[in-house]
Short mmCIF file of N, CA, C and O in Angstrom, two decimals:
data_model
loop_
_atom_site.label_atom_id
_atom_site.label_comp_id
_atom_site.label_asym_id
_atom_site.label_seq_id
_atom_site.Cartn_x
_atom_site.Cartn_y
_atom_site.Cartn_z
N MET A 12 3.78 45.62 86.17
CA MET A 12 5.01 45.70 86.53
C MET A 12 5.55 44.37 86.18
O MET A 12 4.97 43.40 86.77
N SER A 13 6.66 43.92 84.97
CA SER A 13 6.84 42.59 84.62
C SER A 13 8.24 42.15 85.67
O SER A 13 9.00 42.75 85.91
N MET A 14 7.99 40.88 85.71
CA MET A 14 9.07 40.00 86.67
C MET A 14 10.04 39.72 85.72
O MET A 14 10.89 39.06 86.11
N HIS A 15 9.93 39.76 84.37
CA HIS A 15 10.95 38.89 83.56
C HIS A 15 11.78 40.30 83.35
O HIS A 15 11.61 41.60 83.25
N ALA A 16 13.17 39.63 82.58
CA ALA A 16 14.14 40.59 82.29
C ALA A 16 13.53 41.35 80.88
O ALA A 16 12.76 40.78 80.14
N PRO A 17 13.94 42.47 80.33
CA PRO A 17 13.60 42.81 79.15
C PRO A 17 13.83 42.17 77.97
O PRO A 17 12.85 42.17 77.06
N SER A 18 14.87 41.07 78.05
CA SER A 18 14.98 40.19 76.76
C SER A 18 14.38 39.18 76.53
O SER A 18 14.18 38.48 75.61
N HIS A 19 13.57 38.82 77.76
CA HIS A 19 13.00 37.93 77.77
C HIS A 19 11.29 38.05 77.15
O HIS A 19 10.44 38.91 77.00
N GLU A 20 11.16 36.54 76.48
CA GLU A 20 9.89 36.64 75.81
C GLU A 20 8.82 35.36 76.03
O GLU A 20 9.85 34.45 75.48
N ASP A 21 7.93 35.17 76.48
CA ASP A 21 7.17 34.09 77.14
C ASP A 21 6.49 33.40 75.65
O ASP A 21 6.39 34.12 74.95
N ALA A 22 6.22 32.37 76.09
CA ALA A 22 5.58 31.72 74.82
C ALA A 22 3.80 32.18 74.67
O ALA A 22 3.86 32.10 73.19
N PHE A 23 3.32 32.51 75.68
CA PHE A 23 2.09 33.41 75.30
C PHE A 23 2.44 34.52 74.43
O PHE A 23 1.58 34.69 73.44
N GLU A 24 3.51 35.32 74.54
CA GLU A 24 3.47 36.78 73.93
C GLU A 24 3.99 36.30 72.69
O GLU A 24 3.39 36.76 71.44
N ALA A 25 4.79 35.30 72.59
CA ALA A 25 5.11 34.85 71.18
C ALA A 25 4.09 34.26 70.32
O ALA A 25 4.23 34.48 68.85
N HIS A 26 3.16 33.58 70.74
CA HIS A 26 1.99 32.74 70.19
C HIS A 26 0.91 33.54 69.72
O HIS A 26 0.32 33.38 68.59
N HIS A 27 0.79 35.01 70.53
CA HIS A 27 -0.26 35.59 70.36
C HIS A 27 -0.04 36.77 69.57
O HIS A 27 -0.96 37.94 69.62
N GLY A 28 1.29 36.81 68.60
CA GLY A 28 1.56 37.86 67.93
C GLY A 28 2.06 39.21 68.75
O GLY A 28 2.24 40.37 68.26
N HIS A 29 2.18 38.96 69.90
CA HIS A 29 3.38 39.85 70.61
C HIS A 29 4.50 39.70 70.80
O HIS A 29 5.43 40.21 71.80
N SER A 30 5.03 39.07 69.64
CA SER A 30 6.42 38.77 69.55
C SER A 30 7.42 40.34 69.27
O SER A 30 6.84 41.23 69.10
N HIS A 31 8.75 39.94 69.94
CA HIS A 31 9.70 41.20 70.15
C HIS A 31 10.36 41.19 68.82
O HIS A 31 11.48 41.10 68.60
N GLY A 32 10.17 40.95 67.68
CA GLY A 32 11.00 40.76 66.33
C GLY A 32 11.34 39.25 66.21
O GLY A 32 12.47 39.44 65.24
N HIS A 33 11.02 38.27 66.63
CA HIS A 33 11.79 37.17 66.42
C HIS A 33 11.36 36.38 65.30
O HIS A 33 11.88 35.50 64.73
N ASP A 34 9.77 36.51 65.10
CA ASP A 34 9.48 36.15 63.62
C ASP A 34 9.13 34.52 63.50
O ASP A 34 9.77 34.24 62.74
N ALA A 35 9.15 33.86 64.55
CA ALA A 35 9.07 32.42 64.41
C ALA A 35 7.91 32.16 63.62
O ALA A 35 6.94 32.42 63.63
N GLY A 36 8.41 30.99 62.56
CA GLY A 36 7.45 30.56 61.58
C GLY A 36 6.48 29.63 62.33
O GLY A 36 6.75 28.89 63.07
N HIS A 37 5.25 29.64 61.88
CA HIS A 37 4.18 28.66 62.37
C HIS A 37 3.61 28.22 60.78
O HIS A 37 3.62 28.70 59.81
N GLY A 38 3.38 26.99 60.85
CA GLY A 38 2.98 26.27 59.78
C GLY A 38 1.19 26.50 59.74
O GLY A 38 0.55 26.21 60.41
N THR A 39 1.27 26.10 58.48
CA THR A 39 -0.19 26.31 58.25
C THR A 39 -0.55 24.79 57.70
O THR A 39 0.05 23.83 57.43
N LEU A 40 -2.18 24.37 57.64
CA LEU A 40 -2.51 23.11 57.07
C LEU A 40 -1.78 23.06 55.88
O LEU A 40 -1.67 21.71 55.59
N LYS A 41 -1.98 23.73 55.07
CA LYS A 41 -1.33 23.54 53.69
C LYS A 41 -0.01 23.32 53.54
O LYS A 41 0.65 22.65 52.85
N SER A 42 0.84 23.97 54.56
CA SER A 42 2.39 23.68 54.95
C SER A 42 2.38 22.23 55.33
O SER A 42 3.56 21.32 54.69
N TYR A 43 1.74 21.84 56.24
CA TYR A 43 1.80 20.61 56.67
C TYR A 43 1.32 19.43 55.64
O TYR A 43 1.92 18.37 55.69
N ILE A 44 0.34 19.65 55.04
CA ILE A 44 -0.01 18.57 53.77
C ILE A 44 0.80 18.58 52.95
O ILE A 44 1.25 17.60 52.63
N THR A 45 1.75 19.64 52.41
CA THR A 45 2.49 19.39 51.44
C THR A 45 3.72 19.03 52.19
O THR A 45 4.38 18.08 51.49
N GLY A 46 4.23 19.38 53.24
CA GLY A 46 5.36 18.20 54.07
C GLY A 46 4.98 16.64 54.01
O GLY A 46 5.95 15.87 53.76
N PHE A 47 3.73 16.63 54.23
CA PHE A 47 3.54 14.92 54.37
C PHE A 47 3.37 14.65 53.24
O PHE A 47 3.96 13.37 53.03
N VAL A 48 2.73 14.85 52.39
CA VAL A 48 2.71 14.65 50.80
C VAL A 48 4.24 14.52 50.34
O VAL A 48 4.68 13.17 49.90
N LEU A 49 5.12 15.19 50.18
CA LEU A 49 6.60 14.99 49.95
C LEU A 49 7.14 13.98 50.66
O LEU A 49 7.94 13.12 50.22
N SER A 50 6.77 13.74 51.90
CA SER A 50 7.82 12.83 52.85
C SER A 50 7.10 11.31 52.23
O SER A 50 7.92 10.67 52.11
N VAL A 51 5.70 11.02 52.00
CA VAL A 51 5.13 9.92 51.71
C VAL A 51 5.78 9.53 50.14
O VAL A 51 6.54 8.47 49.93
N ILE A 52 5.89 10.91 49.57
CA ILE A 52 6.80 10.60 48.23
C ILE A 52 8.08 9.92 48.29
O ILE A 52 8.56 8.90 47.51
N LEU A 53 8.82 10.66 48.94
CA LEU A 53 10.27 10.82 49.22
C LEU A 53 10.62 9.17 49.92
O LEU A 53 11.48 8.72 50.07
N THR A 54 9.51 8.74 50.83
CA THR A 54 9.80 7.39 51.08
C THR A 54 9.34 6.20 50.24
O THR A 54 9.97 5.11 50.25
N ALA A 55 8.16 6.62 49.34
CA ALA A 55 7.89 5.42 48.62
C ALA A 55 8.70 5.26 47.16
O ALA A 55 8.96 4.15 46.68
N ILE A 56 9.24 6.35 47.02
CA ILE A 56 10.34 5.96 45.31
C ILE A 56 11.67 4.94 45.97
O ILE A 56 11.78 4.10 45.25
N PRO A 57 12.07 5.35 47.08
CA PRO A 57 13.32 4.31 47.36
C PRO A 57 12.88 3.23 47.57
O PRO A 57 13.53 1.85 46.96
N PHE A 58 11.49 2.83 48.11
CA PHE A 58 11.00 1.56 48.44
C PHE A 58 10.79 0.87 47.06
O PHE A 58 11.07 -0.02 47.01
N TRP A 59 10.32 1.80 46.17
CA TRP A 59 9.74 1.07 44.91
C TRP A 59 11.12 1.02 44.43
O TRP A 59 11.29 -0.29 43.36
N LEU A 60 12.15 1.69 44.17
CA LEU A 60 13.53 1.02 43.41
C LEU A 60 14.02 -0.24 43.94
O LEU A 60 14.36 -0.86 43.32
N VAL A 61 14.06 -0.23 45.27
CA VAL A 61 14.42 -1.74 45.66
C VAL A 61 13.93 -2.72 45.55
O VAL A 61 13.96 -3.76 45.15
N MET A 62 12.30 -2.89 46.03
CA MET A 62 11.48 -3.77 45.60
C MET A 62 11.01 -4.01 44.08
O MET A 62 10.91 -5.43 44.46
N ALA A 63 10.95 -3.39 43.22
CA ALA A 63 10.93 -3.48 42.08
C ALA A 63 11.92 -3.76 41.20
O ALA A 63 12.01 -4.26 40.22
N ASP A 64 13.38 -3.67 42.02
CA ASP A 64 14.30 -3.87 41.48
C ASP A 64 14.54 -3.02 39.98
O ASP A 64 15.24 -3.62 38.75
N VAL A 65 14.36 -1.94 39.82
CA VAL A 65 14.03 -0.87 38.81
C VAL A 65 15.55 -0.61 38.10
O VAL A 65 15.49 -0.69 36.82
N LEU A 66 16.31 -0.69 38.60
CA LEU A 66 17.86 -0.03 38.11
C LEU A 66 18.89 -1.45 38.30
O LEU A 66 18.60 -2.18 39.39
N ASP A 67 19.60 -1.68 37.43
CA ASP A 67 20.57 -2.59 37.34
C ASP A 67 21.72 -2.38 38.07
O ASP A 67 22.21 -3.53 38.65
N SER A 68 22.03 -0.89 38.29
CA SER A 68 23.58 -0.74 38.93
C SER A 68 22.76 -0.85 40.29
O SER A 68 22.16 0.16 40.93
N PRO A 69 23.20 -1.55 41.31
CA PRO A 69 23.22 -1.23 42.91
C PRO A 69 23.42 -0.08 43.23
O PRO A 69 23.20 0.78 44.17
N VAL A 70 24.94 0.43 42.76
CA VAL A 70 25.55 1.66 43.03
C VAL A 70 24.65 2.77 42.71
O VAL A 70 24.60 3.89 43.86
N LEU A 71 24.23 2.84 41.63
CA LEU A 71 23.10 4.03 41.51
C LEU A 71 21.85 4.00 42.19
O LEU A 71 21.29 5.04 42.61
N THR A 72 21.59 2.64 42.58
CA THR A 72 20.41 2.84 43.26
C THR A 72 20.65 3.39 45.08
O THR A 72 19.84 4.31 45.24
N ALA A 73 21.82 2.87 45.08
CA ALA A 73 22.08 3.38 46.68
C ALA A 73 22.18 4.97 46.74
O ALA A 73 22.04 5.47 47.47
N VAL A 74 22.86 5.32 45.50
CA VAL A 74 23.36 6.74 45.55
C VAL A 74 21.72 7.39 45.48
O VAL A 74 21.71 8.40 45.94
N ILE A 75 20.80 7.21 44.65
CA ILE A 75 19.63 7.65 44.48
C ILE A 75 19.11 8.00 46.03
O ILE A 75 18.31 8.56 46.23
N ILE A 76 18.81 6.57 46.49
CA ILE A 76 18.39 6.70 47.87
C ILE A 76 19.01 7.61 48.84
O ILE A 76 18.10 7.97 49.69
N MET A 77 20.04 7.31 49.11
CA MET A 77 20.81 8.65 49.92
C MET A 77 20.48 9.79 49.79
O MET A 77 20.25 10.73 50.61
N ALA A 78 20.55 9.97 48.14
CA ALA A 78 19.98 11.77 47.79
C ALA A 78 18.53 12.05 48.20
O ALA A 78 18.24 13.05 48.83
N LEU A 79 17.86 10.80 48.10
CA LEU A 79 16.09 11.05 48.41
C LEU A 79 16.26 11.34 50.27
O LEU A 79 15.20 11.90 50.46
N GLY A 80 17.00 10.70 50.62
CA GLY A 80 16.89 10.62 52.09
C GLY A 80 17.66 11.93 52.40
O GLY A 80 16.83 12.54 53.53
N ALA A 81 18.51 12.39 51.83
CA ALA A 81 18.92 14.03 52.37
C ALA A 81 17.88 15.00 52.10
O ALA A 81 17.41 16.05 52.76
N VAL A 82 17.26 14.80 50.96
CA VAL A 82 16.05 15.78 50.48
C VAL A 82 14.85 15.57 51.30
O VAL A 82 14.49 16.54 51.89
N GLN A 83 14.81 14.49 51.84
CA GLN A 83 13.72 14.09 52.84
C GLN A 83 14.19 14.95 54.19
O GLN A 83 13.28 15.50 54.85
N ILE A 84 15.03 14.54 54.72
CA ILE A 84 15.53 15.37 55.82
C ILE A 84 15.31 16.95 55.95
O ILE A 84 14.76 17.56 56.92
N VAL A 85 15.61 17.64 54.74
CA VAL A 85 15.30 19.15 54.45
C VAL A 85 14.09 19.52 54.57
O VAL A 85 13.53 20.30 54.98
N VAL A 86 13.44 18.62 53.64
CA VAL A 86 11.93 18.94 53.80
C VAL A 86 11.08 18.67 55.19
O VAL A 86 10.41 19.65 55.40
N HIS A 87 11.57 17.48 56.07
CA HIS A 87 11.17 17.63 57.21
C HIS A 87 11.56 18.86 57.94
O HIS A 87 10.68 19.46 58.96
N MET A 88 12.79 19.24 57.77
CA MET A 88 13.40 20.76 58.63
C MET A 88 12.46 21.95 58.12
O MET A 88 12.34 22.59 58.83
N ILE A 89 12.18 22.23 57.10
CA ILE A 89 11.54 23.19 56.19
C ILE A 89 9.82 23.24 56.41
O ILE A 89 9.53 24.25 57.22
N PHE A 90 9.25 21.90 56.41
CA PHE A 90 7.86 21.89 56.82
C PHE A 90 7.39 21.90 57.79
O PHE A 90 6.56 21.87 58.02
N PHE A 91 8.13 20.89 58.80
CA PHE A 91 7.95 20.49 59.81
C PHE A 91 8.40 21.17 61.40
O PHE A 91 8.06 21.78 62.22
N LEU A 92 9.84 21.63 61.03
CA LEU A 92 10.40 22.37 61.89
C LEU A 92 10.51 24.09 61.83
O LEU A 92 10.99 24.83 62.47
N HIS A 93 9.83 24.27 60.73
CA HIS A 93 9.61 25.76 60.11
C HIS A 93 10.91 26.61 60.05
O HIS A 93 11.07 27.71 60.48
N MET A 94 11.85 25.88 59.64
CA MET A 94 13.15 26.70 59.07
C MET A 94 12.91 27.41 58.14
O MET A 94 12.67 27.07 57.05
N ASN A 95 13.36 28.61 58.28
CA ASN A 95 13.64 29.61 56.74
C ASN A 95 14.62 30.83 57.44
O ASN A 95 15.16 30.75 58.56
N THR A 96 14.87 31.54 56.40
CA THR A 96 15.68 32.64 56.70
C THR A 96 15.21 33.85 57.67
O THR A 96 15.97 34.72 58.05
N ARG A 97 14.07 33.94 57.68
CA ARG A 97 13.31 35.15 58.71
C ARG A 97 13.33 34.88 60.05
O ARG A 97 13.59 35.63 60.88
N SER A 98 13.25 33.29 60.74
CA SER A 98 12.91 33.11 61.69
C SER A 98 14.40 33.39 62.62
O SER A 98 15.34 33.02 62.13
N GLU A 99 14.11 33.97 63.85
CA GLU A 99 15.55 34.11 64.58
C GLU A 99 16.60 34.48 64.35
O GLU A 99 17.92 34.22 64.20
N GLY A 100 16.26 35.69 63.24
CA GLY A 100 17.32 36.26 62.93
C GLY A 100 18.33 35.77 61.83
O GLY A 100 19.33 36.21 61.60
N GLY A 101 17.91 34.98 61.04
CA GLY A 101 18.56 34.08 60.37
C GLY A 101 19.25 32.88 60.73
O GLY A 101 19.46 32.20 60.20
N TRP A 102 19.18 32.64 62.21
CA TRP A 102 19.81 31.43 62.99
C TRP A 102 19.62 30.11 62.39
O TRP A 102 19.91 29.18 62.67
N THR A 103 18.20 29.94 62.52
CA THR A 103 17.77 28.63 61.85
C THR A 103 18.21 28.18 60.52
O THR A 103 18.31 27.09 60.19
N MET A 104 18.43 29.14 59.46
CA MET A 104 19.15 28.99 58.32
C MET A 104 20.46 28.45 58.61
O MET A 104 20.75 27.52 57.74
N MET A 105 21.54 29.16 59.40
CA MET A 105 22.57 28.50 60.12
C MET A 105 22.34 27.09 60.41
O MET A 105 23.27 26.43 60.18
N ALA A 106 21.35 26.98 60.99
CA ALA A 106 21.09 25.41 61.63
C ALA A 106 20.96 24.54 60.76
O ALA A 106 21.21 23.41 60.36
N LEU A 107 20.14 24.99 59.62
CA LEU A 107 19.69 24.14 58.29
C LEU A 107 20.88 23.99 57.47
O LEU A 107 21.21 23.01 57.22
N ILE A 108 22.14 24.94 57.40
CA ILE A 108 23.54 24.51 56.75
C ILE A 108 23.90 23.52 57.50
O ILE A 108 24.51 22.90 56.70
N PHE A 109 23.96 23.68 58.63
CA PHE A 109 25.15 23.16 59.65
C PHE A 109 24.46 21.59 59.52
O PHE A 109 25.18 20.71 59.45
N THR A 110 22.87 21.19 59.81
CA THR A 110 22.57 19.82 59.41
C THR A 110 22.75 19.32 58.15
O THR A 110 22.94 18.19 57.98
N ILE A 111 22.50 20.08 57.15
CA ILE A 111 23.18 19.65 55.67
C ILE A 111 24.29 19.43 55.62
O ILE A 111 25.06 18.15 54.82
N VAL A 112 25.22 19.82 56.33
CA VAL A 112 26.72 19.46 56.16
C VAL A 112 27.18 18.39 57.07
O VAL A 112 27.54 17.12 56.49
N LEU A 113 26.60 18.14 57.99
CA LEU A 113 26.65 16.90 59.08
C LEU A 113 25.89 15.58 58.41
O LEU A 113 26.52 14.92 58.67
N VAL A 114 24.85 15.98 57.59
CA VAL A 114 24.20 14.92 56.91
C VAL A 114 25.07 14.26 55.88
O VAL A 114 25.27 12.85 55.42
N ALA A 115 25.63 15.00 55.24
CA ALA A 115 26.60 14.89 54.00
C ALA A 115 27.72 13.94 54.75
O ALA A 115 28.03 13.32 54.14
N ILE A 116 28.37 14.42 55.78
CA ILE A 116 29.22 13.91 56.17
C ILE A 116 28.69 12.41 56.60
O ILE A 116 29.35 11.35 56.47
N THR A 117 27.74 12.48 57.38
CA THR A 117 27.13 10.92 57.56
C THR A 117 26.89 10.02 56.74
O THR A 117 27.34 8.97 56.61
N LEU A 118 26.41 10.53 55.62
CA LEU A 118 25.88 9.86 54.67
C LEU A 118 27.16 9.11 54.06
O LEU A 118 27.21 7.79 53.34
N SER A 119 27.93 10.11 53.46
CA SER A 119 29.51 9.63 52.77
C SER A 119 30.11 8.55 53.69
O SER A 119 30.82 7.67 53.41
N GLY A 120 30.25 8.90 54.73
CA GLY A 120 30.80 8.10 55.87
C GLY A 120 30.48 6.65 55.79
O GLY A 120 30.83 5.65 56.08
N SER A 121 29.12 7.01 56.18
CA SER A 121 28.34 5.24 56.15
C SER A 121 28.44 4.66 54.94
O SER A 121 28.83 3.54 55.10
N LEU A 122 28.71 5.34 53.64
CA LEU A 122 28.71 4.41 52.71
C LEU A 122 30.06 4.23 52.49
O LEU A 122 30.62 2.87 52.10
N TRP A 123 31.25 4.68 52.82
CA TRP A 123 32.52 4.61 52.78
C TRP A 123 32.51 3.40 53.83
O TRP A 123 33.14 2.38 53.46
N VAL A 124 31.90 3.21 55.08
CA VAL A 124 32.05 2.28 55.83
C VAL A 124 31.79 0.92 55.32
O VAL A 124 32.20 0.01 55.30
N MET A 125 30.35 1.14 54.96
CA MET A 125 29.86 -0.11 54.07
C MET A 125 30.84 -0.79 53.33
O MET A 125 30.66 -2.17 52.98
N HIS A 126 31.09 0.15 52.31
CA HIS A 126 32.15 -0.39 51.23
C HIS A 126 32.98 -0.97 51.43
O HIS A 126 33.57 -2.21 51.13
N HIS A 127 33.85 -0.87 52.51
CA HIS A 127 35.25 -1.21 53.05
C HIS A 127 34.51 -2.61 53.75
O HIS A 127 35.41 -3.49 53.70
N LEU A 128 33.40 -2.62 54.61
CA LEU A 128 33.18 -3.88 55.16
C LEU A 128 32.92 -4.88 54.28
O LEU A 128 33.35 -6.04 54.34
N ASP A 129 31.92 -4.23 53.24
CA ASP A 129 31.90 -5.28 52.15
C ASP A 129 33.03 -5.87 51.52
O ASP A 129 33.23 -7.22 51.41
N VAL A 130 34.10 -4.94 50.91
CA VAL A 130 35.53 -5.50 50.42
C VAL A 130 35.99 -6.23 51.19
O VAL A 130 36.61 -7.44 50.93
N ASN A 131 36.32 -6.14 52.72
CA ASN A 131 37.00 -6.63 53.37
C ASN A 131 36.73 -7.88 54.05
O ASN A 131 37.19 -8.69 54.87
N MET A 132 35.40 -7.86 54.43
CA MET A 132 34.63 -9.03 55.40
C MET A 132 33.64 -10.03 54.58
O MET A 132 33.30 -10.75 55.26
N MET A 133 33.47 -9.70 52.90
CA MET A 133 32.75 -10.55 52.56
C MET A 133 33.47 -11.85 52.44
O MET A 133 34.43 -12.04 52.21
N PRO A 134 32.46 -13.08 52.30
CA PRO A 134 33.21 -14.68 52.09
C PRO A 134 34.11 -14.23 50.89
O PRO A 134 34.03 -13.51 49.96
N MET A 135 35.05 -15.27 50.61
CA MET A 135 36.13 -15.53 49.64
C MET A 135 35.54 -15.95 48.65
O MET A 135 34.27 -17.06 48.69
N SER A 136 36.29 -16.40 47.73
CA SER A 136 35.69 -17.27 46.26
C SER A 136 36.01 -18.71 47.07
O SER A 136 36.73 -18.87 48.04
N PRO A 137 35.31 -19.73 46.47
CA PRO A 137 35.23 -21.20 47.30
C PRO A 137 36.54 -21.60 46.80
O PRO A 137 37.19 -22.37 47.74
N GLU A 138 37.63 -21.24 45.80
CA GLU A 138 38.87 -21.58 46.19
C GLU A 138 39.48 -21.23 47.26
O GLU A 138 40.31 -22.16 47.91
N MET A 139 39.70 -19.71 47.45
CA MET A 139 40.19 -19.49 48.99
C MET A 139 39.89 -20.31 50.06
O MET A 139 40.30 -20.12 50.96
N MET A 140 38.22 -20.41 49.89
CA MET A 140 37.95 -21.01 51.00
C MET A 140 38.21 -22.48 51.31
O MET A 140 38.56 -23.08 52.71
N ARG A 141 38.70 -23.57 50.22
CA ARG A 141 39.36 -24.51 50.53
C ARG A 141 40.66 -24.48 51.01
O ARG A 141 40.81 -25.50 51.65
N ASN A 142 41.34 -23.49 50.70
CA ASN A 142 42.73 -23.53 51.30
C ASN A 142 42.61 -22.94 52.77
O ASN A 142 43.42 -22.60 53.42
N MET A 143 41.31 -22.50 53.15
CA MET A 143 41.32 -21.95 54.84
C MET A 143 42.12 -23.35 55.45
O MET A 143 41.49 -24.26 55.56
N PRO A 144 42.69 -22.86 56.72
CA PRO A 144 42.90 -23.89 57.72
C PRO A 144 41.73 -24.62 58.39
O PRO A 144 40.82 -24.06 58.63
#
């Protein structure tokens, strides 16, 4: 006789294939290696873009770096956190969508703040500095 409530599922049962329909995703060596390789590539590309001064436009460079950062977050969620449409009745996919929206808001807000700090706080022209009290 079990001491647990009927809806309770302990880690031993879930891990050893006696799950009650939650279908939690488990990573394979191939999926971990794929995630690792993608993470390395998605880290190396922005580093190369900045260090080699590949693009003439700093704005384009920033946009590409932000997009690659967002893609890397999704790669981590899929390959390392095992988020998919089957796990937990689709709730992990809802968490993924929520995270994507949250990341988009955070990245755009960060760019907005950095732009306004640059416009409003950077040093003035030499003529304007001479006229300062």
